Amino acid sequence: VSGADHTWASAINYCDALGNGGGTNKIPVIGGASYDDWRLPTQKELMQLYQSGVRGLNQTANLTTFFGDVDRRVWSSSSVSNNTSNAWNVNLNNGNTNNNDKTNTNRAVCVR
Protein backbone atom coordinates (compact mmCIF):
# COMPACT_ATOMS: atom_id res chain seq x y z
CA VAL A 1 0.00 0.00 0.00
CA SER A 2 1.40 3.37 -0.92
CA GLY A 3 2.51 5.56 1.94
CA ALA A 4 0.68 8.56 0.52
CA ASP A 5 -2.82 9.40 -0.62
CA HIS A 6 -3.49 9.55 -4.36
CA THR A 7 -6.22 10.68 -6.68
CA TRP A 8 -7.42 7.85 -8.92
CA ALA A 9 -5.25 9.03 -11.82
CA SER A 10 -2.16 9.42 -9.64
CA ALA A 11 -2.76 5.94 -8.16
CA ILE A 12 -2.71 4.49 -11.68
CA ASN A 13 0.47 6.44 -12.44
CA TYR A 14 2.05 5.31 -9.15
CA CYS A 15 1.56 1.64 -10.06
CA ASP A 16 2.64 2.16 -13.67
CA ALA A 17 5.88 3.77 -12.47
CA LEU A 18 6.91 0.87 -10.21
CA GLY A 19 9.71 -1.08 -11.83
CA ASN A 20 10.15 1.50 -14.56
CA GLY A 21 12.57 3.71 -12.66
CA GLY A 22 9.83 6.23 -11.91
CA GLY A 23 8.67 4.82 -8.58
CA THR A 24 10.24 6.23 -5.45
CA ASN A 25 8.85 3.52 -3.13
CA LYS A 26 9.76 0.28 -4.85
CA ILE A 27 7.83 -2.77 -3.71
CA PRO A 28 10.31 -5.32 -2.31
CA VAL A 29 10.24 -8.57 -4.25
CA ILE A 30 11.69 -11.79 -2.85
CA GLY A 31 14.88 -12.69 -4.65
CA GLY A 32 15.48 -9.15 -5.83
CA ALA A 33 13.55 -9.60 -9.07
CA SER A 34 12.07 -6.52 -10.65
CA TYR A 35 8.96 -6.33 -12.76
CA ASP A 36 7.57 -3.62 -14.99
CA ASP A 37 3.96 -4.77 -15.19
CA TRP A 38 2.55 -3.36 -11.93
CA ARG A 39 -1.05 -2.10 -12.11
CA LEU A 40 -3.95 -0.96 -9.97
CA PRO A 41 -6.18 -3.98 -9.15
CA THR A 42 -9.84 -4.27 -10.05
CA GLN A 43 -12.54 -3.91 -7.39
CA LYS A 44 -13.07 -7.67 -7.43
CA GLU A 45 -9.35 -8.34 -6.91
CA LEU A 46 -9.27 -5.99 -3.90
CA MET A 47 -12.33 -7.67 -2.41
CA GLN A 48 -10.62 -11.05 -2.86
CA LEU A 49 -7.49 -9.66 -1.19
CA TYR A 50 -9.56 -8.65 1.84
CA GLN A 51 -11.43 -11.94 1.86
CA SER A 52 -8.12 -13.84 1.71
CA GLY A 53 -7.07 -12.20 4.95
CA VAL A 54 -4.59 -9.46 4.03
CA ARG A 55 -5.40 -7.67 7.29
CA GLY A 56 -4.56 -10.75 9.36
CA LEU A 57 -1.42 -11.30 7.32
CA ASN A 58 -0.42 -7.72 8.00
CA GLN A 59 -0.76 -8.32 11.74
CA THR A 60 1.25 -11.56 11.76
CA ALA A 61 3.93 -10.73 9.17
CA ASN A 62 4.15 -6.97 9.90
CA LEU A 63 3.67 -6.00 6.28
CA THR A 64 3.53 -2.36 7.41
CA THR A 65 7.32 -2.52 7.40
CA PHE A 66 7.28 -2.97 3.62
CA PHE A 67 3.87 -2.03 2.31
CA GLY A 68 2.47 0.64 4.60
CA ASP A 69 -0.77 0.40 6.53
CA VAL A 70 -3.23 -2.00 4.88
CA ASP A 71 -6.07 -0.80 7.13
CA ARG A 72 -7.05 1.83 4.59
CA ARG A 73 -9.34 2.46 1.67
CA VAL A 74 -7.51 1.77 -1.56
CA TRP A 75 -8.42 2.63 -5.14
CA SER A 76 -9.41 0.01 -7.65
CA SER A 77 -9.00 0.42 -11.39
CA SER A 78 -12.78 -0.07 -11.78
CA SER A 79 -14.84 2.95 -12.76
CA VAL A 80 -18.48 3.12 -11.72
CA SER A 81 -20.46 2.05 -14.78
CA ASN A 82 -23.22 4.65 -14.51
CA ASN A 83 -20.93 7.48 -13.34
CA THR A 84 -17.46 7.25 -14.86
CA SER A 85 -16.23 10.27 -12.89
CA ASN A 86 -16.27 7.89 -9.88
CA ALA A 87 -14.20 4.77 -9.19
CA TRP A 88 -14.59 1.94 -6.68
CA ASN A 89 -12.44 1.60 -3.59
CA VAL A 90 -12.22 -1.14 -0.97
CA ASN A 91 -11.50 -0.60 2.72
CA LEU A 92 -8.94 -3.27 3.61
CA ASN A 93 -9.76 -2.82 7.30
CA ASN A 94 -13.35 -4.08 7.07
CA GLY A 95 -14.01 -5.12 3.46
CA ASN A 96 -16.48 -2.33 2.73
CA THR A 97 -16.60 -1.19 -0.87
CA ASN A 98 -17.63 2.28 -1.90
CA ASN A 99 -17.14 4.69 -4.73
CA ASN A 100 -15.61 8.15 -4.74
CA ASP A 101 -15.06 10.93 -7.19
CA LYS A 102 -11.77 10.22 -8.93
CA THR A 103 -10.39 13.55 -7.70
CA ASN A 104 -10.72 12.44 -4.04
CA THR A 105 -7.77 10.70 -2.43
CA ASN A 106 -7.24 7.14 -1.20
CA ARG A 107 -4.22 4.87 -0.98
CA ALA A 108 -2.95 2.67 -3.81
CA VAL A 109 -1.98 -0.98 -3.73
CA CYS A 110 -0.30 -2.38 -6.83
CA VAL A 111 -0.51 -5.90 -8.26
CA ARG A 112 0.99 -7.70 -11.20
Tab-separated table of C-alpha atoms in Angstrom:
chain	number	residue	atom	x	y	z
A	1	VAL	CA	0.000	0.000	0.000
A	2	SER	CA	1.402	3.371	-0.922
A	3	GLY	CA	2.507	5.557	1.943
A	4	ALA	CA	0.676	8.560	0.524
A	5	ASP	CA	-2.818	9.399	-0.624
A	6	HIS	CA	-3.489	9.548	-4.362
A	7	THR	CA	-6.223	10.679	-6.677
A	8	TRP	CA	-7.424	7.851	-8.915
A	9	ALA	CA	-5.250	9.029	-11.818
A	10	SER	CA	-2.161	9.424	-9.644
A	11	ALA	CA	-2.761	5.936	-8.163
A	12	ILE	CA	-2.712	4.489	-11.680
A	13	ASN	CA	0.471	6.436	-12.441
A	14	TYR	CA	2.053	5.306	-9.154
A	15	CYS	CA	1.555	1.639	-10.059
A	16	ASP	CA	2.643	2.160	-13.669
A	17	ALA	CA	5.880	3.774	-12.472
A	18	LEU	CA	6.909	0.867	-10.209
A	19	GLY	CA	9.710	-1.079	-11.829
A	20	ASN	CA	10.148	1.499	-14.557
A	21	GLY	CA	12.565	3.708	-12.662
A	22	GLY	CA	9.832	6.230	-11.911
A	23	GLY	CA	8.673	4.818	-8.585
A	24	THR	CA	10.239	6.229	-5.450
A	25	ASN	CA	8.851	3.524	-3.128
A	26	LYS	CA	9.759	0.278	-4.847
A	27	ILE	CA	7.832	-2.772	-3.706
A	28	PRO	CA	10.311	-5.322	-2.308
A	29	VAL	CA	10.238	-8.567	-4.248
A	30	ILE	CA	11.688	-11.793	-2.847
A	31	GLY	CA	14.877	-12.691	-4.650
A	32	GLY	CA	15.482	-9.152	-5.834
A	33	ALA	CA	13.549	-9.605	-9.069
A	34	SER	CA	12.066	-6.516	-10.652
A	35	TYR	CA	8.956	-6.332	-12.764
A	36	ASP	CA	7.574	-3.621	-14.990
A	37	ASP	CA	3.956	-4.769	-15.187
A	38	TRP	CA	2.549	-3.362	-11.926
A	39	ARG	CA	-1.047	-2.104	-12.111
A	40	LEU	CA	-3.949	-0.958	-9.973
A	41	PRO	CA	-6.182	-3.976	-9.152
A	42	THR	CA	-9.845	-4.267	-10.046
A	43	GLN	CA	-12.536	-3.913	-7.394
A	44	LYS	CA	-13.068	-7.672	-7.433
A	45	GLU	CA	-9.352	-8.343	-6.911
A	46	LEU	CA	-9.270	-5.995	-3.904
A	47	MET	CA	-12.332	-7.672	-2.409
A	48	GLN	CA	-10.617	-11.053	-2.859
A	49	LEU	CA	-7.487	-9.657	-1.192
A	50	TYR	CA	-9.555	-8.648	1.840
A	51	GLN	CA	-11.427	-11.943	1.855
A	52	SER	CA	-8.121	-13.844	1.712
A	53	GLY	CA	-7.072	-12.203	4.949
A	54	VAL	CA	-4.593	-9.464	4.034
A	55	ARG	CA	-5.400	-7.670	7.293
A	56	GLY	CA	-4.561	-10.746	9.360
A	57	LEU	CA	-1.424	-11.302	7.318
A	58	ASN	CA	-0.422	-7.715	8.004
A	59	GLN	CA	-0.761	-8.318	11.744
A	60	THR	CA	1.251	-11.558	11.758
A	61	ALA	CA	3.925	-10.727	9.166
A	62	ASN	CA	4.154	-6.971	9.897
A	63	LEU	CA	3.668	-5.996	6.277
A	64	THR	CA	3.527	-2.363	7.406
A	65	THR	CA	7.319	-2.518	7.396
A	66	PHE	CA	7.278	-2.975	3.622
A	67	PHE	CA	3.874	-2.031	2.313
A	68	GLY	CA	2.471	0.643	4.599
A	69	ASP	CA	-0.770	0.400	6.529
A	70	VAL	CA	-3.234	-1.997	4.880
A	71	ASP	CA	-6.071	-0.803	7.127
A	72	ARG	CA	-7.050	1.834	4.588
A	73	ARG	CA	-9.338	2.463	1.670
A	74	VAL	CA	-7.510	1.773	-1.563
A	75	TRP	CA	-8.423	2.633	-5.135
A	76	SER	CA	-9.414	0.009	-7.648
A	77	SER	CA	-9.002	0.425	-11.387
A	78	SER	CA	-12.777	-0.069	-11.783
A	79	SER	CA	-14.837	2.953	-12.762
A	80	VAL	CA	-18.482	3.124	-11.725
A	81	SER	CA	-20.460	2.051	-14.781
A	82	ASN	CA	-23.223	4.649	-14.508
A	83	ASN	CA	-20.929	7.482	-13.338
A	84	THR	CA	-17.462	7.246	-14.863
A	85	SER	CA	-16.234	10.266	-12.888
A	86	ASN	CA	-16.274	7.893	-9.879
A	87	ALA	CA	-14.203	4.767	-9.192
A	88	TRP	CA	-14.593	1.941	-6.681
A	89	ASN	CA	-12.443	1.605	-3.586
A	90	VAL	CA	-12.217	-1.137	-0.973
A	91	ASN	CA	-11.499	-0.602	2.717
A	92	LEU	CA	-8.942	-3.273	3.606
A	93	ASN	CA	-9.763	-2.823	7.295
A	94	ASN	CA	-13.346	-4.076	7.073
A	95	GLY	CA	-14.012	-5.123	3.461
A	96	ASN	CA	-16.476	-2.334	2.728
A	97	THR	CA	-16.595	-1.193	-0.867
A	98	ASN	CA	-17.629	2.285	-1.896
A	99	ASN	CA	-17.139	4.694	-4.727
A	100	ASN	CA	-15.609	8.146	-4.738
A	101	ASP	CA	-15.064	10.927	-7.192
A	102	LYS	CA	-11.765	10.220	-8.928
A	103	THR	CA	-10.389	13.552	-7.695
A	104	ASN	CA	-10.722	12.438	-4.038
A	105	THR	CA	-7.772	10.697	-2.431
A	106	ASN	CA	-7.243	7.143	-1.200
A	107	ARG	CA	-4.220	4.873	-0.983
A	108	ALA	CA	-2.947	2.669	-3.808
A	109	VAL	CA	-1.975	-0.980	-3.735
A	110	CYS	CA	-0.300	-2.381	-6.835
A	111	VAL	CA	-0.512	-5.896	-8.261
A	112	ARG	CA	0.986	-7.700	-11.204
